[in-house]
XYZ file of N, CA, C and O in Angstrom:
588
model
N 95.261 110.030 76.648
C 94.820 109.903 78.010
C 94.702 108.420 78.367
O 94.166 107.635 77.608
N 95.206 108.059 79.542
C 95.144 106.673 79.973
C 93.787 106.353 80.579
O 93.135 107.200 81.160
N 93.380 105.101 80.445
C 92.173 104.618 81.093
C 92.467 104.389 82.562
O 93.602 104.122 82.954
N 91.418 104.429 83.361
C 91.559 104.198 84.784
C 92.230 102.856 85.068
O 93.119 102.755 85.895
N 91.813 101.841 84.348
C 92.357 100.499 84.582
C 93.853 100.420 84.295
O 94.552 99.592 84.852
N 94.363 101.310 83.450
C 95.795 101.325 83.143
C 96.611 101.982 84.257
O 97.811 101.792 84.347
N 95.942 102.759 85.105
C 96.630 103.471 86.177
C 96.714 102.666 87.464
O 97.442 103.029 88.372
N 95.947 101.587 87.538
C 95.924 100.795 88.763
C 97.201 99.983 88.888
O 97.560 99.212 88.021
N 97.883 100.189 89.988
C 99.070 99.400 90.295
C 98.635 98.328 91.279
O 98.311 98.617 92.425
N 98.569 97.100 90.837
C 98.110 96.030 91.705
C 99.253 95.606 92.613
O 100.263 95.099 92.156
N 99.044 95.852 93.913
C 100.072 95.562 94.906
C 99.684 94.327 95.686
O 98.518 94.102 95.978
N 100.668 93.531 96.053
C 100.385 92.248 96.693
C 99.742 92.408 98.068
O 98.990 91.545 98.501
N 100.019 93.501 98.793
C 99.462 93.629 100.131
C 98.028 94.161 100.144
O 97.401 94.254 101.167
N 97.505 94.491 98.999
C 96.136 94.988 98.914
C 95.171 93.813 98.887
O 95.387 92.850 98.165
N 94.122 93.907 99.685
C 93.110 92.870 99.687
C 92.181 93.090 98.517
O 91.514 94.105 98.429
N 92.161 92.159 97.588
C 91.257 92.275 96.448
C 89.833 92.096 96.936
O 89.571 91.303 97.824
N 88.919 92.832 96.323
C 87.525 92.719 96.713
C 87.210 93.425 98.013
O 86.247 93.092 98.675
N 88.028 94.383 98.390
C 87.826 95.098 99.646
C 86.432 95.720 99.715
O 85.822 95.772 100.765
N 85.920 96.220 98.601
C 84.616 96.867 98.584
C 83.635 96.017 97.790
O 83.098 96.439 96.791
N 83.438 94.825 98.223
C 82.565 93.882 97.522
C 81.115 94.320 97.601
O 80.715 95.033 98.511
N 80.368 93.846 96.648
C 78.926 94.005 96.714
C 78.475 93.148 97.890
O 78.685 91.940 97.903
N 77.903 93.779 98.894
C 77.602 93.060 100.120
C 76.148 92.664 100.262
O 75.817 91.848 101.101
N 75.295 93.257 99.463
C 73.883 92.896 99.500
C 73.334 93.052 98.100
O 73.677 93.991 97.397
N 72.513 92.103 97.687
C 71.867 92.229 96.383
C 70.478 91.624 96.459
O 70.172 90.839 97.350
N 69.651 92.037 95.528
C 68.271 91.556 95.428
C 68.063 91.157 93.975
O 67.942 92.014 93.099
N 68.052 89.857 93.708
C 67.950 89.364 92.335
C 66.681 89.806 91.623
O 66.718 90.172 90.455
N 65.568 89.743 92.316
C 64.305 90.073 91.676
C 64.238 91.531 91.229
O 63.665 91.842 90.193
N 64.829 92.413 92.018
C 64.766 93.838 91.691
C 66.051 94.363 91.049
O 66.147 95.538 90.760
N 67.054 93.493 90.853
C 68.348 93.877 90.266
C 69.009 95.007 91.043
O 69.488 95.987 90.486
N 69.072 94.860 92.356
C 69.669 95.859 93.219
C 70.978 95.338 93.788
O 71.060 94.184 94.209
N 71.988 96.194 93.808
C 73.287 95.833 94.375
C 73.749 96.964 95.289
O 73.675 98.141 94.922
N 74.240 96.604 96.471
C 74.661 97.571 97.472
C 76.051 97.224 97.983
O 76.418 96.058 98.051
N 76.800 98.238 98.371
C 78.106 98.001 98.964
C 78.861 99.300 99.166
O 78.350 100.397 98.902
N 80.082 99.187 99.615
C 80.939 100.349 99.843
C 81.575 100.772 98.527
O 82.196 99.966 97.851
N 81.416 102.039 98.183
C 82.093 102.599 97.012
C 83.527 102.943 97.377
O 84.440 102.756 96.579
N 83.726 103.438 98.582
C 85.051 103.822 99.052
C 85.015 103.932 100.571
O 83.995 104.319 101.136
N 86.116 103.588 101.197
C 86.241 103.701 102.651
C 87.528 104.454 102.954
O 88.584 104.132 102.413
N 87.405 105.467 103.803
C 88.574 106.248 104.216
C 89.232 105.659 105.458
O 90.452 105.559 105.539
N 88.392 105.298 106.417
C 88.895 104.821 107.708
C 88.100 103.578 108.098
O 86.865 103.599 108.125
N 88.804 102.509 108.382
C 88.138 101.275 108.812
C 87.417 101.501 110.140
O 87.712 102.433 110.874
N 86.507 100.607 110.476
C 85.763 100.712 111.728
C 86.692 100.732 112.939
O 86.386 101.365 113.949
N 87.864 100.092 112.829
C 88.805 100.070 113.944
C 89.670 101.333 114.019
O 90.537 101.452 114.875
N 89.431 102.298 113.100
C 90.155 103.571 113.130
C 91.363 103.651 112.214
O 91.982 104.710 112.088
N 91.704 102.551 111.539
C 92.868 102.543 110.645
C 92.547 103.244 109.319
O 91.547 102.944 108.676
N 93.423 104.185 108.922
C 93.270 104.873 107.637
C 93.646 103.889 106.532
O 94.621 103.156 106.638
N 92.868 103.862 105.454
C 93.083 102.925 104.361
C 93.879 103.567 103.241
O 93.657 104.721 102.891
N 94.798 102.804 102.663
C 95.497 103.200 101.441
C 94.921 102.398 100.286
O 94.662 101.203 100.420
N 94.737 103.056 99.132
C 94.215 102.345 97.966
C 95.349 101.663 97.204
O 96.495 101.632 97.657
N 95.044 101.116 96.028
C 96.019 100.354 95.259
C 97.194 101.203 94.802
O 98.247 100.675 94.490
N 97.004 102.516 94.729
C 98.097 103.393 94.311
C 98.853 103.953 95.524
O 99.730 104.784 95.375
N 98.494 103.505 96.716
C 99.134 104.002 97.926
C 98.575 105.341 98.382
O 99.169 106.016 99.204
N 97.419 105.731 97.858
C 96.796 107.001 98.216
C 95.779 106.812 99.330
O 95.208 105.741 99.489
N 95.581 107.881 100.079
C 94.544 107.925 101.099
C 93.582 109.042 100.737
O 93.979 110.023 100.126
N 92.341 108.878 101.125
C 91.375 109.937 100.868
C 90.815 110.426 102.206
O 90.362 109.639 103.029
N 90.927 111.719 102.402
C 90.411 112.360 103.596
C 88.887 112.217 103.627
O 88.232 112.352 102.582
N 88.305 111.916 104.787
C 86.851 111.749 104.846
C 86.071 112.949 104.301
O 85.058 112.769 103.613
N 86.523 114.151 104.562
C 85.841 115.336 104.038
C 85.868 115.340 102.511
O 84.862 115.619 101.861
N 87.024 115.023 101.932
C 87.149 115.002 100.473
C 86.294 113.897 99.860
O 85.696 114.079 98.801
N 86.230 112.748 100.522
C 85.366 111.667 100.042
C 83.907 112.110 100.051
O 83.178 111.889 99.087
N 83.499 112.767 101.129
C 82.123 113.242 101.230
C 81.803 114.240 100.114
O 80.773 114.141 99.453
N 82.704 115.176 99.867
C 82.501 116.161 98.803
C 82.421 115.482 97.432
O 81.574 115.832 96.607
N 83.291 114.514 97.195
C 83.291 113.805 95.910
C 81.992 113.025 95.724
O 81.427 112.993 94.630
N 81.515 112.395 96.797
C 80.264 111.633 96.715
C 79.100 112.552 96.385
O 78.258 112.223 95.541
N 79.044 113.712 97.015
C 77.953 114.656 96.736
C 77.994 115.125 95.289
O 76.955 115.251 94.636
N 79.174 115.392 94.780
C 79.302 115.836 93.388
C 78.909 114.727 92.419
O 78.272 114.989 91.408
N 79.288 113.501 92.732
C 78.908 112.382 91.881
C 77.385 112.270 91.791
O 76.810 112.157 90.710
N 76.729 112.309 92.946
C 75.271 112.201 92.967
C 74.641 113.373 92.223
O 73.706 113.190 91.432
N 75.154 114.554 92.452
C 74.589 115.755 91.828
C 74.755 115.746 90.316
O 73.846 116.099 89.572
N 75.919 115.314 89.831
C 76.227 115.433 88.411
C 75.955 114.177 87.583
O 75.698 114.273 86.388
N 76.063 113.005 88.193
C 76.016 111.785 87.393
C 74.882 110.850 87.804
O 73.930 110.663 87.073
N 75.035 110.180 88.915
C 73.985 109.298 89.398
C 73.735 108.061 88.564
O 72.658 107.481 88.611
N 74.707 107.660 87.785
C 74.537 106.443 87.003
C 75.760 105.557 87.185
O 76.815 106.009 87.599
N 75.581 104.290 86.881
C 76.670 103.340 86.947
C 77.048 102.877 85.559
O 76.210 102.829 84.655
N 78.308 102.548 85.409
C 78.794 102.074 84.124
C 79.324 100.658 84.226
O 79.238 100.021 85.269
N 79.877 100.211 83.138
C 80.479 98.878 83.096
C 81.963 99.019 82.832
O 82.375 99.450 81.752
N 82.754 98.688 83.836
C 84.219 98.664 83.723
C 84.813 99.992 83.218
O 85.809 100.003 82.515
N 84.207 101.100 83.586
C 84.683 102.435 83.194
C 84.715 102.636 81.685
O 85.405 103.494 81.179
N 83.980 101.822 80.952
C 83.987 101.888 79.494
C 82.630 102.305 78.926
O 82.548 103.003 77.954
N 81.575 101.800 79.528
C 80.237 102.009 78.980
C 79.322 102.474 80.097
O 79.175 101.818 81.120
N 78.712 103.639 79.917
C 77.822 104.197 80.926
C 76.384 103.762 80.727
O 76.036 103.068 79.777
N 75.561 104.199 81.668
C 74.131 103.998 81.538
C 73.613 102.604 81.789
O 72.510 102.279 81.371
N 74.376 101.770 82.492
C 73.904 100.402 82.718
C 73.207 100.250 84.072
O 72.565 99.239 84.317
N 73.341 101.260 84.931
C 72.732 101.198 86.253
C 72.388 102.614 86.714
O 72.963 103.588 86.230
N 71.463 102.681 87.657
C 71.030 103.961 88.204
C 71.274 103.951 89.710
O 70.894 102.993 90.402
N 71.890 105.003 90.207
C 72.130 105.142 91.637
C 70.803 105.318 92.363
O 70.006 106.189 92.016
N 70.551 104.470 93.348
C 69.303 104.562 94.109
C 69.552 104.847 95.585
O 68.612 105.140 96.321
N 70.804 104.729 96.017
C 71.116 104.958 97.429
C 72.540 105.459 97.542
O 73.432 104.956 96.869
N 72.737 106.451 98.407
C 74.074 106.987 98.618
C 74.123 107.674 99.970
O 73.308 108.553 100.254
N 75.042 107.255 100.796
C 75.268 107.939 102.070
C 76.750 107.818 102.412
O 77.355 106.761 102.234
N 77.309 108.919 102.853
C 78.678 108.904 103.347
C 78.596 108.882 104.869
O 78.096 109.824 105.491
N 79.040 107.780 105.440
C 79.041 107.646 106.889
C 80.280 108.324 107.449
O 81.389 107.840 107.258
N 80.077 109.467 108.099
C 81.163 110.176 108.784
C 80.996 109.939 110.285
O 79.925 109.489 110.740
N 82.012 110.272 111.063
C 81.910 110.116 112.522
C 80.751 110.935 113.070
O 79.993 110.473 113.927
N 80.592 112.169 112.566
C 79.509 113.028 113.049
C 78.138 112.462 112.709
O 77.217 112.482 113.531
N 77.974 111.982 111.472
C 76.678 111.422 111.082
C 76.363 110.170 111.892
O 75.220 109.967 112.318
N 77.368 109.312 112.074
C 77.121 108.088 112.838
C 76.736 108.419 114.275
O 75.838 107.800 114.845
N 77.388 109.424 114.871
C 77.035 109.837 116.232
C 75.601 110.355 116.276
O 74.836 110.027 117.190
N 75.214 111.140 115.271
C 73.858 111.684 115.219
C 72.815 110.578 115.063
O 71.689 110.709 115.546
N 73.188 109.483 114.402
C 72.260 108.362 114.193
C 72.298 107.364 115.342
O 71.540 106.393 115.339
N 73.211 107.563 116.285
C 73.321 106.634 117.400
C 74.072 105.360 117.073
O 73.934 104.360 117.767
N 74.882 105.395 116.022
C 75.686 104.233 115.657
C 76.965 104.262 116.497
O 77.741 105.209 116.416
N 77.200 103.261 117.317
C 78.368 103.269 118.204
C 79.697 103.310 117.434
O 79.821 102.728 116.353
N 80.673 103.988 118.027
C 82.020 104.064 117.461
C 82.550 102.646 117.262
O 82.374 101.774 118.105
N 83.186 102.410 116.117
C 83.764 101.110 115.827
C 82.802 100.142 115.146
O 83.168 99.005 114.877
N 81.582 100.583 114.885
C 80.597 99.716 114.240
C 80.748 99.723 112.726
O 80.759 98.662 112.098
N 80.852 100.908 112.144
C 80.972 101.068 110.689
C 82.241 101.839 110.353
O 82.703 102.649 111.147
N 82.751 101.625 109.153
C 83.874 102.458 108.716
C 83.388 103.852 108.329
O 82.186 104.074 108.156
N 84.311 104.786 108.204
C 84.021 106.083 107.609
C 84.140 105.851 106.110
O 85.227 105.558 105.603
N 83.013 105.918 105.408
C 83.054 105.602 103.996
C 81.747 105.906 103.293
O 80.773 106.352 103.903
N 81.759 105.629 101.995
C 80.633 105.932 101.120
C 79.922 104.650 100.733
O 80.481 103.792 100.052
N 78.681 104.483 101.183
C 77.827 103.334 100.898
C 76.915 103.684 99.727
O 76.313 104.764 99.711
N 76.806 102.795 98.756
C 75.982 103.065 97.578
C 75.105 101.873 97.241
O 75.376 100.744 97.656
N 74.075 102.155 96.459
C 73.207 101.114 95.924
C 72.816 101.481 94.503
O 72.595 102.655 94.196
N 72.790 100.492 93.642
C 72.419 100.695 92.237
C 71.325 99.733 91.824
O 71.300 98.581 92.265
N 70.448 100.200 90.952
C 69.521 99.335 90.236
C 70.165 99.105 88.880
O 70.413 100.058 88.131
N 70.471 97.863 88.585
C 71.137 97.521 87.331
C 70.077 97.325 86.254
O 69.206 96.457 86.366
N 70.155 98.131 85.212
C 69.158 98.118 84.140
C 69.531 97.153 83.012
O 68.667 96.644 82.314
N 70.811 96.909 82.841
C 71.315 96.096 81.741
C 71.329 94.616 82.149
O 71.983 94.244 83.128
N 70.634 93.773 81.380
C 70.533 92.340 81.703
C 71.886 91.638 81.703
O 72.167 90.808 82.566
N 72.737 91.964 80.730
C 74.056 91.332 80.654
C 74.935 91.686 81.841
O 75.640 90.836 82.389
N 74.879 92.942 82.260
C 75.657 93.364 83.432
C 75.109 92.698 84.687
O 75.876 92.231 85.537
N 73.780 92.617 84.822
C 73.213 91.963 85.999
C 73.631 90.504 86.076
O 73.930 89.990 87.159
N 73.689 89.817 84.958
C 74.150 88.426 84.958
C 75.583 88.336 85.484
O 75.922 87.416 86.220
N 76.416 89.308 85.118
C 77.807 89.323 85.592
C 77.883 89.627 87.085
O 78.782 89.145 87.772
N 76.963 90.422 87.596
C 76.901 90.655 89.043
C 76.500 89.353 89.727
O 77.134 88.926 90.698
N 75.481 88.695 89.213
C 74.984 87.451 89.822
C 76.022 86.333 89.803
O 76.155 85.595 90.773
N 76.770 86.217 88.694
C 77.719 85.097 88.624
C 79.083 85.419 89.230
O 79.983 84.590 89.212
N 79.229 86.637 89.756
C 80.464 86.994 90.455
C 81.527 87.636 89.591
O 82.594 87.992 90.086
N 81.287 87.779 88.292
C 82.257 88.460 87.428
C 82.482 89.886 87.934
O 83.605 90.356 88.003
N 81.395 90.566 88.266
C 81.462 91.908 88.857
C 81.048 91.772 90.316
O 79.877 91.742 90.637
N 82.032 91.676 91.176
C 81.747 91.413 92.585
C 81.970 92.622 93.480
O 81.775 92.530 94.694
N 82.404 93.737 92.899
C 82.633 94.906 93.724
C 82.453 96.180 92.911
O 82.409 96.139 91.687
N 82.347 97.298 93.619
C 82.221 98.595 92.977
C 83.601 99.200 92.766
O 84.521 98.962 93.535
N 83.711 99.995 91.739
C 84.954 100.707 91.457
C 84.592 102.129 91.070
O 83.862 102.350 90.108
N 85.097 103.081 91.852
C 84.821 104.475 91.525
C 85.927 105.000 90.629
O 87.056 104.531 90.657
N 85.581 105.958 89.829
C 86.545 106.563 88.913
C 86.473 108.069 89.104
O 85.407 108.627 89.309
N 87.606 108.704 89.058
C 87.614 110.149 89.200
C 89.012 110.703 89.093
O 89.974 109.976 88.836
N 89.100 111.989 89.299
C 90.380 112.674 89.270
C 90.575 113.386 90.589
O 89.612 113.848 91.202
N 91.810 113.486 91.012
C 92.123 114.178 92.247
C 93.538 114.724 92.158
O 94.350 114.250 91.362
N 93.791 115.699 92.973
C 95.149 116.240 93.068
C 95.879 115.471 94.154
O 95.421 115.393 95.302
N 97.005 114.871 93.806
C 97.788 114.107 94.766
C 98.639 115.078 95.595
O 99.364 115.898 95.049
N 98.501 114.971 96.906
C 99.245 115.818 97.821
C 100.098 114.921 98.697
O 99.568 114.016 99.371
N 101.404 115.146 98.700
C 102.305 114.366 99.548
C 102.090 114.756 101.008
O 101.968 115.930 101.355
N 102.038 113.751 101.879
C 101.844 113.994 103.314
C 103.092 113.525 104.038
O 103.564 112.411 103.839
N 103.609 114.394 104.885
C 104.770 114.061 105.689
C 104.298 113.214 106.874
O 103.535 113.681 107.722
N 104.699 111.951 106.908
C 104.252 111.031 107.941
C 104.859 111.341 109.294
O 104.380 110.857 110.313
N 105.943 112.094 109.317
C 106.581 112.428 110.592
C 105.723 113.397 111.354
O 105.319 113.368 112.395
């Protein structure tokens, strides 16, 4: 079985660090950011490094299953138990409308926050070695006819 990192096809048109850690609290070892985004705030559907898109409904279902079954963060998909999920919300169009968030303000995506328990991993977050979140999972690839 291949590791997740072996499956990533790094393409030149992909913006590295797209889902950067956007907020952190050094004293409490908290890191927050987008785990995944389906649709940008401007309405553009996003393709990942493998050229795949994730439907907002499927992203929401995957996020709920992750929280229900796991709720922990790992280090580089190799070592688990280094962080604990403390915040998770999937911003959908319906949820944003219910909260009064104007269209075009936020992307349709999954926002997460972790408390990092491991001192070595937290140092890597602070010094920028780990500057973004990376989700790992399995999915069935379905070809979509663009026409």
